Short mmCIF file of C-alpha atoms in Angstrom, two decimals:
data_model
loop_
_atom_site.label_atom_id
_atom_site.label_comp_id
_atom_site.label_asym_id
_atom_site.label_seq_id
_atom_site.Cartn_x
_atom_site.Cartn_y
_atom_site.Cartn_z
CA MET A 24 44.88 -4.56 -64.10
CA LYS A 25 44.44 -3.59 -67.68
CA PHE A 26 46.85 -3.82 -70.52
CA SER A 27 46.98 0.16 -70.70
CA ASP A 28 48.34 -0.03 -67.13
CA LEU A 29 51.57 -1.67 -68.53
CA GLY A 30 52.65 1.01 -70.47
CA LEU A 31 51.61 -0.12 -73.60
CA ASN A 32 50.34 2.06 -76.44
CA SER A 33 46.73 2.41 -77.53
CA ILE A 34 47.31 1.16 -80.92
CA PHE A 35 48.72 -2.41 -79.43
CA VAL A 36 46.04 -2.01 -76.64
CA LYS A 37 43.49 -2.17 -79.14
CA ALA A 38 44.98 -4.86 -81.21
CA ILE A 39 44.89 -7.45 -78.33
CA GLU A 40 41.38 -6.21 -77.38
CA GLU A 41 40.65 -7.36 -80.90
CA LYS A 42 41.52 -10.79 -79.85
CA GLY A 43 39.00 -10.92 -77.06
CA TYR A 44 41.84 -10.38 -74.15
CA SER A 45 41.02 -7.75 -71.50
CA GLU A 46 43.31 -8.65 -68.46
CA PRO A 47 47.10 -9.74 -68.65
CA THR A 48 48.31 -12.78 -67.65
CA PRO A 49 50.89 -13.22 -64.98
CA ILE A 50 53.61 -13.52 -67.22
CA GLN A 51 52.66 -10.30 -69.36
CA THR A 52 52.25 -8.56 -66.10
CA LYS A 53 55.69 -9.07 -65.14
CA ALA A 54 57.46 -9.18 -68.57
CA ILE A 55 55.94 -6.37 -70.20
CA PRO A 56 57.03 -3.34 -67.99
CA GLU A 57 60.53 -4.90 -67.85
CA ILE A 58 60.97 -5.23 -71.56
CA LEU A 59 59.62 -1.86 -72.20
CA LYS A 60 62.22 -0.59 -69.88
CA GLY A 61 64.94 -2.19 -72.11
CA LYS A 62 65.99 -5.06 -69.83
CA ASP A 63 67.18 -8.54 -70.83
CA ILE A 64 64.92 -11.14 -69.58
CA LEU A 65 64.99 -14.76 -68.53
CA ALA A 66 61.28 -16.08 -67.92
CA SER A 67 59.77 -19.26 -67.03
CA ALA A 68 56.50 -19.90 -68.27
CA GLN A 69 54.64 -22.94 -69.62
CA THR A 70 52.43 -23.33 -72.71
CA GLY A 71 49.19 -21.39 -72.51
CA THR A 72 50.42 -18.66 -70.34
CA GLY A 73 50.44 -15.78 -72.92
CA LYS A 74 54.08 -15.64 -72.94
CA THR A 75 53.98 -14.93 -76.73
CA ALA A 76 52.16 -11.50 -76.25
CA GLY A 77 54.50 -11.21 -73.08
CA PHE A 78 57.62 -10.57 -75.35
CA THR A 79 55.59 -9.56 -78.77
CA LEU A 80 53.60 -6.35 -77.23
CA PRO A 81 56.51 -4.67 -75.94
CA LEU A 82 58.90 -5.75 -78.87
CA LEU A 83 56.34 -4.41 -81.52
CA GLN A 84 56.11 -0.80 -79.38
CA ARG A 85 59.72 -0.30 -78.85
CA LEU A 86 60.49 -0.79 -82.86
CA SER A 87 57.53 1.62 -83.41
CA LYS A 88 59.08 4.50 -81.83
CA GLN A 89 62.07 4.30 -84.03
CA LYS A 90 62.18 5.11 -87.79
CA HIS A 91 62.59 2.35 -89.89
CA HIS A 92 66.50 2.12 -91.92
CA PRO A 93 66.18 2.97 -95.20
CA SER A 94 66.56 -0.68 -96.33
CA ARG A 95 64.01 -2.02 -93.79
CA SER A 96 66.61 -4.24 -92.56
CA VAL A 97 65.72 -6.83 -89.70
CA ARG A 98 65.73 -5.33 -86.65
CA ALA A 99 64.04 -8.20 -84.04
CA LEU A 100 64.46 -11.72 -84.37
CA ILE A 101 62.53 -14.36 -82.82
CA LEU A 102 63.94 -17.72 -82.93
CA THR A 103 61.74 -20.95 -82.15
CA PRO A 104 62.65 -24.59 -82.13
CA THR A 105 59.90 -25.65 -84.78
CA ARG A 106 58.15 -24.90 -87.68
CA GLU A 107 54.67 -25.39 -86.04
CA LEU A 108 55.75 -22.75 -83.28
CA ALA A 109 57.37 -20.08 -85.75
CA SER A 110 53.89 -20.13 -87.54
CA GLN A 111 52.01 -19.77 -84.44
CA VAL A 112 54.41 -16.68 -83.20
CA TYR A 113 54.29 -15.14 -86.67
CA GLU A 114 50.49 -15.22 -86.58
CA ASN A 115 50.29 -13.43 -83.47
CA VAL A 116 53.00 -10.67 -84.44
CA GLN A 117 50.84 -10.11 -87.23
CA GLU A 118 47.55 -9.68 -85.15
CA TYR A 119 49.48 -7.51 -82.53
CA SER A 120 50.86 -5.12 -85.20
CA LEU A 121 47.53 -4.63 -86.91
CA PHE A 122 47.25 -1.02 -86.38
CA SER A 123 50.94 -0.28 -86.80
CA ASP A 124 53.02 -0.12 -90.22
CA LEU A 125 55.70 -2.47 -88.74
CA LYS A 126 56.18 -5.57 -91.46
CA SER A 127 57.18 -9.13 -90.34
CA THR A 128 57.55 -12.56 -91.90
CA VAL A 129 58.45 -16.37 -90.82
CA VAL A 130 61.20 -18.74 -92.66
CA PHE A 131 61.54 -22.31 -91.66
CA GLY A 132 62.82 -25.42 -93.72
CA GLY A 133 60.79 -28.11 -95.31
CA VAL A 134 59.20 -25.73 -97.75
CA ASN A 135 60.37 -23.70 -100.71
CA GLN A 136 62.21 -20.72 -99.77
CA LYS A 137 61.46 -18.50 -102.57
CA PRO A 138 58.39 -16.82 -101.22
CA GLN A 139 60.27 -16.30 -97.95
CA VAL A 140 62.84 -14.66 -99.78
CA LYS A 141 60.86 -12.50 -101.90
CA LYS A 142 59.09 -11.38 -98.48
CA ILE A 143 62.49 -10.41 -96.93
CA ASN A 144 63.53 -8.76 -100.20
CA LYS A 145 60.66 -6.42 -99.81
CA GLY A 146 61.86 -5.22 -96.43
CA ILE A 147 60.64 -6.56 -92.90
CA ASP A 148 60.99 -5.17 -89.39
CA ILE A 149 60.47 -8.67 -87.45
CA LEU A 150 61.66 -12.17 -88.55
CA VAL A 151 60.27 -15.30 -86.91
CA ALA A 152 62.71 -17.99 -87.51
CA THR A 153 63.79 -21.70 -86.81
CA PRO A 154 67.75 -21.95 -86.49
CA GLY A 155 68.46 -24.19 -89.69
CA ARG A 156 66.82 -22.11 -92.13
CA LEU A 157 67.82 -18.88 -90.68
CA LEU A 158 71.60 -19.61 -91.11
CA ASP A 159 70.80 -21.18 -94.78
CA LEU A 160 69.64 -17.64 -95.64
CA TYR A 161 72.51 -15.70 -93.83
CA ARG A 162 74.86 -17.85 -96.11
CA GLN A 163 73.29 -17.28 -99.03
CA LYS A 164 73.32 -13.59 -98.05
CA VAL A 165 69.77 -13.21 -98.22
CA LEU A 166 69.45 -11.85 -94.62
CA PHE A 167 71.84 -9.86 -92.74
CA PHE A 168 72.04 -9.21 -88.97
CA ASP A 169 73.92 -5.88 -88.45
CA LYS A 170 70.55 -3.76 -87.46
CA ILE A 171 68.98 -6.47 -85.26
CA GLU A 172 68.00 -4.57 -81.68
CA VAL A 173 66.14 -7.53 -80.09
CA LEU A 174 66.47 -11.09 -79.91
CA VAL A 175 64.01 -13.46 -78.69
CA LEU A 176 64.81 -17.17 -77.68
CA ASP A 177 61.24 -18.70 -77.73
CA GLU A 178 61.06 -22.27 -75.98
CA ALA A 179 64.65 -22.14 -75.49
CA ASP A 180 64.86 -25.35 -73.62
CA ARG A 181 63.27 -27.36 -76.38
CA MET A 182 65.73 -26.09 -78.68
CA LEU A 183 68.50 -27.38 -76.63
CA ASP A 184 66.40 -30.59 -76.37
CA MET A 185 66.67 -30.85 -80.03
CA GLY A 186 70.40 -30.01 -80.52
CA PHE A 187 70.51 -26.49 -81.67
CA HIS A 188 73.06 -25.52 -79.18
CA ARG A 189 75.72 -25.04 -81.74
CA GLU A 190 73.30 -22.98 -84.24
CA ILE A 191 72.29 -20.70 -81.56
CA SER A 192 75.96 -19.98 -80.73
CA ASN A 193 76.43 -19.55 -84.55
CA ILE A 194 73.83 -16.95 -84.86
CA ILE A 195 74.88 -15.16 -81.65
CA SER A 196 77.98 -14.34 -82.90
CA LEU A 197 76.83 -12.63 -86.05
CA LEU A 198 74.76 -10.59 -84.18
CA PRO A 199 75.43 -6.94 -82.99
CA ASN A 200 76.81 -6.78 -79.59
CA VAL A 201 74.44 -4.39 -78.26
CA ARG A 202 70.89 -5.81 -78.18
CA GLN A 203 68.46 -6.60 -75.90
CA ASN A 204 67.72 -10.24 -75.25
CA LEU A 205 64.85 -12.12 -74.22
CA MET A 206 64.91 -15.91 -73.20
CA PHE A 207 61.62 -17.74 -72.32
CA SER A 208 61.89 -21.41 -71.28
CA ALA A 209 59.64 -23.83 -69.38
CA THR A 210 62.06 -24.63 -66.77
CA PHE A 211 65.08 -22.91 -65.25
CA SER A 212 67.75 -25.87 -65.93
CA ARG A 213 71.38 -26.16 -65.50
CA GLU A 214 71.45 -26.06 -69.22
CA ILE A 215 69.27 -22.92 -69.61
CA LYS A 216 71.09 -21.04 -67.12
CA SER A 217 74.33 -21.68 -68.85
CA LEU A 218 72.91 -20.63 -71.91
CA ALA A 219 71.66 -17.63 -70.60
CA GLN A 220 74.96 -16.85 -68.91
CA GLY A 221 76.48 -16.28 -72.25
CA ILE A 222 73.68 -14.33 -73.88
CA LEU A 223 71.74 -12.29 -71.26
CA ASN A 224 73.05 -8.90 -69.43
CA HIS A 225 72.14 -8.60 -66.08
CA PRO A 226 68.42 -10.00 -66.81
CA VAL A 227 65.56 -9.99 -64.79
CA GLN A 228 64.36 -13.49 -63.86
CA ILE A 229 60.86 -13.77 -64.13
CA ASP A 230 58.84 -17.29 -62.70
CA VAL A 231 55.31 -17.47 -63.25
CA SER A 232 55.26 -21.31 -63.02
CA PRO A 233 56.74 -22.26 -59.20
CA GLY A 234 57.24 -25.75 -59.04
CA ASN A 235 56.09 -26.44 -62.37
CA ALA A 236 52.51 -25.91 -61.25
CA THR A 237 49.94 -27.27 -63.84
CA VAL A 238 46.87 -25.19 -64.59
CA GLU A 239 44.08 -25.34 -61.82
CA ALA A 240 41.37 -25.68 -64.82
CA ILE A 241 42.39 -28.87 -65.66
CA ILE A 242 40.91 -32.40 -64.64
CA GLN A 243 43.44 -34.82 -64.73
CA ARG A 244 42.93 -38.35 -64.64
CA VAL A 245 45.11 -41.70 -65.07
CA PHE A 246 43.22 -44.68 -66.42
CA LYS A 247 45.60 -47.86 -66.07
CA VAL A 248 45.30 -50.35 -68.98
CA ASP A 249 47.19 -52.96 -70.36
CA ARG A 250 49.57 -51.64 -73.22
CA ALA A 251 48.02 -53.99 -75.82
CA ARG A 252 44.39 -52.59 -75.15
CA LYS A 253 45.23 -48.97 -75.24
CA SER A 254 44.13 -48.17 -78.52
CA GLU A 255 40.61 -50.01 -77.84
CA LEU A 256 40.07 -47.65 -74.89
CA LEU A 257 40.95 -44.40 -76.70
CA ILE A 258 38.50 -45.39 -79.54
CA LYS A 259 35.91 -46.33 -76.89
CA LEU A 260 36.55 -43.04 -74.95
CA ILE A 261 36.43 -40.93 -78.21
CA ILE A 262 33.17 -42.64 -79.69
CA ALA A 263 31.22 -42.95 -76.18
CA GLY A 264 32.12 -39.35 -75.22
CA GLU A 265 31.05 -38.10 -78.50
CA TRP A 266 34.39 -35.91 -78.39
CA GLU A 267 34.72 -33.43 -81.17
CA GLN A 268 38.52 -32.37 -80.79
CA VAL A 269 41.28 -34.35 -78.91
CA LEU A 270 44.85 -33.85 -79.05
CA VAL A 271 46.58 -37.20 -78.53
CA PHE A 272 50.42 -37.52 -77.45
CA THR A 273 52.46 -40.54 -78.62
CA ARG A 274 56.11 -40.90 -78.01
CA THR A 275 57.09 -42.02 -81.45
CA LYS A 276 56.37 -41.13 -85.11
CA HIS A 277 55.56 -44.73 -85.82
CA GLY A 278 52.88 -44.85 -82.96
CA ALA A 279 51.28 -42.00 -84.33
CA ASN A 280 50.90 -43.53 -87.55
CA ASN A 281 49.88 -46.85 -86.21
CA LEU A 282 47.08 -45.14 -83.90
CA CYS A 283 46.05 -42.91 -86.50
CA LYS A 284 45.13 -46.24 -88.98
CA LYS A 285 43.23 -47.67 -86.14
CA MET A 286 40.96 -44.58 -85.39
CA ILE A 287 40.18 -44.55 -89.22
CA ASN A 288 39.07 -48.01 -89.07
CA PHE A 289 36.39 -46.82 -86.67
CA SER A 290 35.54 -43.98 -88.79
CA ILE A 291 37.28 -41.53 -86.55
CA ASN A 292 38.67 -38.75 -88.49
CA ALA A 293 42.35 -38.64 -87.62
CA LYS A 294 45.41 -37.31 -88.75
CA ALA A 295 49.00 -37.66 -87.46
CA ILE A 296 51.49 -34.63 -87.33
CA HIS A 297 55.31 -35.46 -86.68
CA GLY A 298 58.99 -34.84 -88.31
CA ASN A 299 58.52 -37.37 -90.91
CA LYS A 300 55.50 -35.63 -92.39
CA SER A 301 55.95 -32.95 -95.34
CA GLN A 302 55.34 -29.35 -93.76
CA THR A 303 52.32 -29.30 -96.35
CA ALA A 304 50.77 -32.36 -94.62
CA ARG A 305 51.85 -31.03 -91.02
CA THR A 306 50.14 -27.64 -91.94
CA ALA A 307 46.85 -29.36 -93.34
CA ALA A 308 46.59 -31.46 -90.65
CA LEU A 309 46.72 -28.42 -88.03
CA ALA A 310 44.35 -26.38 -90.11
CA GLY A 311 41.84 -29.27 -90.44
CA PHE A 312 42.12 -29.82 -86.47
CA LYS A 313 41.59 -25.92 -85.96
CA ASP A 314 38.22 -25.78 -88.17
CA GLY A 315 36.82 -29.00 -87.07
CA SER A 316 37.18 -31.16 -90.12
CA VAL A 317 39.74 -33.24 -88.06
CA ASN A 318 38.85 -34.65 -84.76
CA VAL A 319 41.50 -36.21 -83.58
CA LEU A 320 45.17 -35.02 -84.06
CA VAL A 321 47.93 -37.32 -82.84
CA ALA A 322 51.12 -35.89 -82.41
CA THR A 323 54.76 -36.47 -81.10
CA ASP A 324 55.92 -33.91 -78.52
CA ILE A 325 58.41 -31.97 -81.00
CA ALA A 326 55.85 -31.81 -83.82
CA ALA A 327 53.43 -30.58 -81.37
CA ARG A 328 55.52 -27.45 -80.19
CA GLY A 329 53.42 -24.33 -81.09
CA ILE A 330 50.24 -25.94 -81.15
CA ASP A 331 47.87 -23.33 -79.95
CA ILE A 332 44.19 -24.24 -80.14
CA PRO A 333 41.65 -22.17 -78.13
CA LEU A 334 39.08 -23.77 -75.74
CA LEU A 335 40.65 -27.29 -76.46
CA PRO A 336 38.54 -29.51 -74.44
CA HIS A 337 40.29 -32.62 -74.32
CA VAL A 338 44.13 -33.91 -74.30
CA VAL A 339 45.33 -37.81 -74.05
CA ASN A 340 48.43 -39.02 -73.20
CA PHE A 341 48.46 -42.14 -74.91
CA GLU A 342 51.76 -42.93 -73.71
CA LEU A 343 53.54 -40.77 -70.66
CA PRO A 344 56.63 -38.94 -71.75
CA ASN A 345 59.85 -39.98 -69.88
CA ILE A 346 60.69 -36.54 -69.26
CA PRO A 347 58.03 -35.25 -66.34
CA GLU A 348 57.96 -31.40 -67.51
CA ASP A 349 56.75 -32.55 -71.35
CA TYR A 350 53.33 -33.84 -69.44
CA VAL A 351 53.10 -30.34 -68.25
CA HIS A 352 53.64 -29.25 -71.81
CA ARG A 353 51.35 -31.61 -72.99
CA ILE A 354 48.33 -30.94 -70.94
CA GLY A 355 48.74 -27.21 -70.62
CA ARG A 356 47.10 -27.05 -74.14
CA THR A 357 43.78 -27.46 -72.29
CA GLY A 358 41.99 -25.20 -69.88
CA ARG A 359 43.16 -22.14 -71.09
CA ALA A 360 41.55 -18.78 -71.02
CA GLY A 361 39.62 -19.63 -67.94
CA SER A 362 38.01 -22.73 -70.03
CA ASN A 363 37.98 -26.09 -68.30
CA GLY A 364 39.87 -29.02 -69.96
CA GLU A 365 40.59 -32.47 -69.11
CA ALA A 366 43.95 -34.18 -69.67
CA ILE A 367 43.88 -38.24 -69.64
CA SER A 368 46.82 -40.55 -69.58
CA LEU A 369 46.62 -44.09 -70.44
CA VAL A 370 49.20 -45.82 -68.52
CA SER A 371 50.40 -49.38 -68.55
CA ILE A 372 52.34 -51.37 -66.07
CA ASP A 373 55.91 -50.19 -67.69
CA GLU A 374 54.97 -46.48 -67.31
CA TYR A 375 54.39 -46.67 -63.67
CA ALA A 376 57.48 -44.85 -62.63
CA TYR A 377 57.07 -42.19 -65.51
CA LEU A 378 53.52 -41.45 -63.49
CA GLU A 379 55.45 -41.45 -60.28
CA ASP A 380 58.20 -38.79 -61.46
CA ILE A 381 55.40 -36.55 -63.05
CA GLU A 382 53.35 -36.49 -59.47
CA LYS A 383 56.35 -35.66 -57.94
CA LEU A 384 57.35 -32.70 -60.15
CA ILE A 385 53.48 -31.25 -60.07
CA ASN A 386 53.25 -32.26 -56.43
CA LEU A 387 50.11 -34.10 -57.01
CA LYS A 388 48.61 -37.39 -57.02
CA ILE A 389 46.60 -37.79 -59.93
CA PRO A 390 43.44 -39.65 -59.43
CA SER A 391 43.51 -43.17 -61.10
CA SER A 392 41.28 -46.17 -61.99
CA ILE A 393 40.93 -49.17 -64.08
CA PRO A 394 38.05 -48.54 -66.50
CA GLN A 395 35.30 -51.70 -66.60
CA GLY A 396 35.96 -53.91 -69.01
CA PHE A 397 39.81 -53.04 -69.06
CA GLU A 398 40.65 -55.00 -66.22
CA LEU A 399 44.56 -55.56 -66.15
CA ASP A 400 45.95 -58.82 -67.03
CA PRO A 401 47.29 -60.43 -63.77
CA LYS A 402 50.12 -62.23 -65.25
CA ILE A 403 51.66 -58.92 -66.50
CA VAL A 404 53.88 -58.00 -63.47
CA PRO A 405 56.37 -55.09 -63.06
CA GLU A 406 59.75 -55.52 -63.58
CA PRO A 407 62.06 -55.37 -60.33
CA ALA A 408 64.24 -52.15 -60.23
CA LYS A 409 67.63 -53.20 -60.78
CA LYS A 410 70.87 -52.02 -58.68
CA LYS A 411 73.91 -50.99 -59.94
CA LYS A 412 76.49 -54.05 -59.52
CA ASN A 413 79.95 -52.89 -58.21
CA SER A 414 82.74 -54.45 -59.99
CA SER A 415 83.27 -57.39 -57.91
CA GLN A 416 79.93 -58.36 -58.35
CA LYS A 417 80.20 -58.34 -61.77
CA LYS A 418 83.48 -60.20 -61.78
CA SER A 419 81.71 -62.86 -59.60
CA ASN A 420 78.58 -63.13 -61.98
CA LYS A 421 81.26 -63.51 -64.87
CA ARG A 422 82.93 -66.54 -63.08
CA SER A 423 79.55 -68.19 -62.29
CA GLY A 424 78.64 -67.91 -66.17
CA LYS A 425 75.91 -65.38 -65.62
CA SER A 426 75.27 -62.92 -68.31
CA ARG A 427 75.35 -59.14 -67.12
CA ASN A 428 72.61 -58.91 -70.21
CA ASN A 429 70.32 -61.64 -68.56
CA LYS A 430 67.25 -59.54 -67.82
CA ARG A 431 63.53 -60.82 -66.29
CA ARG A 432 61.19 -60.35 -68.96
CA PHE A 433 57.76 -59.21 -68.04
CA LYS A 434 55.86 -62.62 -66.87
CA ARG A 435 53.03 -63.28 -69.24
#
């Protein structure tokens, strides 16, 4: 199947071919025709499935068929959870609208708003935004939503995870009642379905990732290692393997900074990207990673939303996420566009339960090994799972002088 078979105009087919794409992905095949019909969409699609083009191309075609409002007011609003994702989506909007006269811009916090306001005042058709900055500009009467025809919620699950439910509700209340709504999420969780009920009108439900299946082209491996030696092992893997581009995930900002310092001490060009970094620093780190001047990008899950690196060869989970779906998001950044990719997880004994949850989700036993020279310390044993005590047991413990907070520690 070709993009022209989906009902797209030649100018948009030409734009996507300019990017080197010839055949639509499953999410594009299913979503584009329905969006062109004017239907509301609730779609589940993982990172790297081509979902951005799946909603951007038909959105652009819809807008291109109608005359601009004299004031060139915003007619399509795309909401994203993070600045990085907003920038990535905006870049795609620009690329796909290359041969049309549609205008667009992006707004997000952490940077001076004056350049953003200047572009809005010149008139735009499509606005990509994060919720906080969008509401700020609305309150300042820089933006008006009365002409919006299409609303897109991209990575809606992450927006809820980040606590944007109230902001989303406020924005929805300001929009025209008659509009097309497109919601994209990694999963159809209970929270997402509840949010969709209040926004979407008889939506077409699309799921291209049944069971959260991972990309087949990704080679997944687990290296079991003591937590104290994870940095040493990662540095050895990067140097011995001569890895030129690797995305590393940590659970905390502090952990990302510490890991970067250790790699820099071994002359590895590494940068950290997380919420405490300025937008300028985050943008520079991401740009360096894309152009090859930065070899290792260490990121937290939230900061990594929207990172889209073509042909990224390596993703490393320095720490496993405690939410299994986040593992799928992470490794989905490699093995794209038919290329091979490798996802390595460094798993310490206290993360075995996380690994079990991930394997249940993806329905796959990930091959694991203990690297030579990194044998596990036999003194470290897993803490036994604790059963929830009933009230009578708690009272008995209290009478015998046992503390409810007395937990067994790892034996060393």
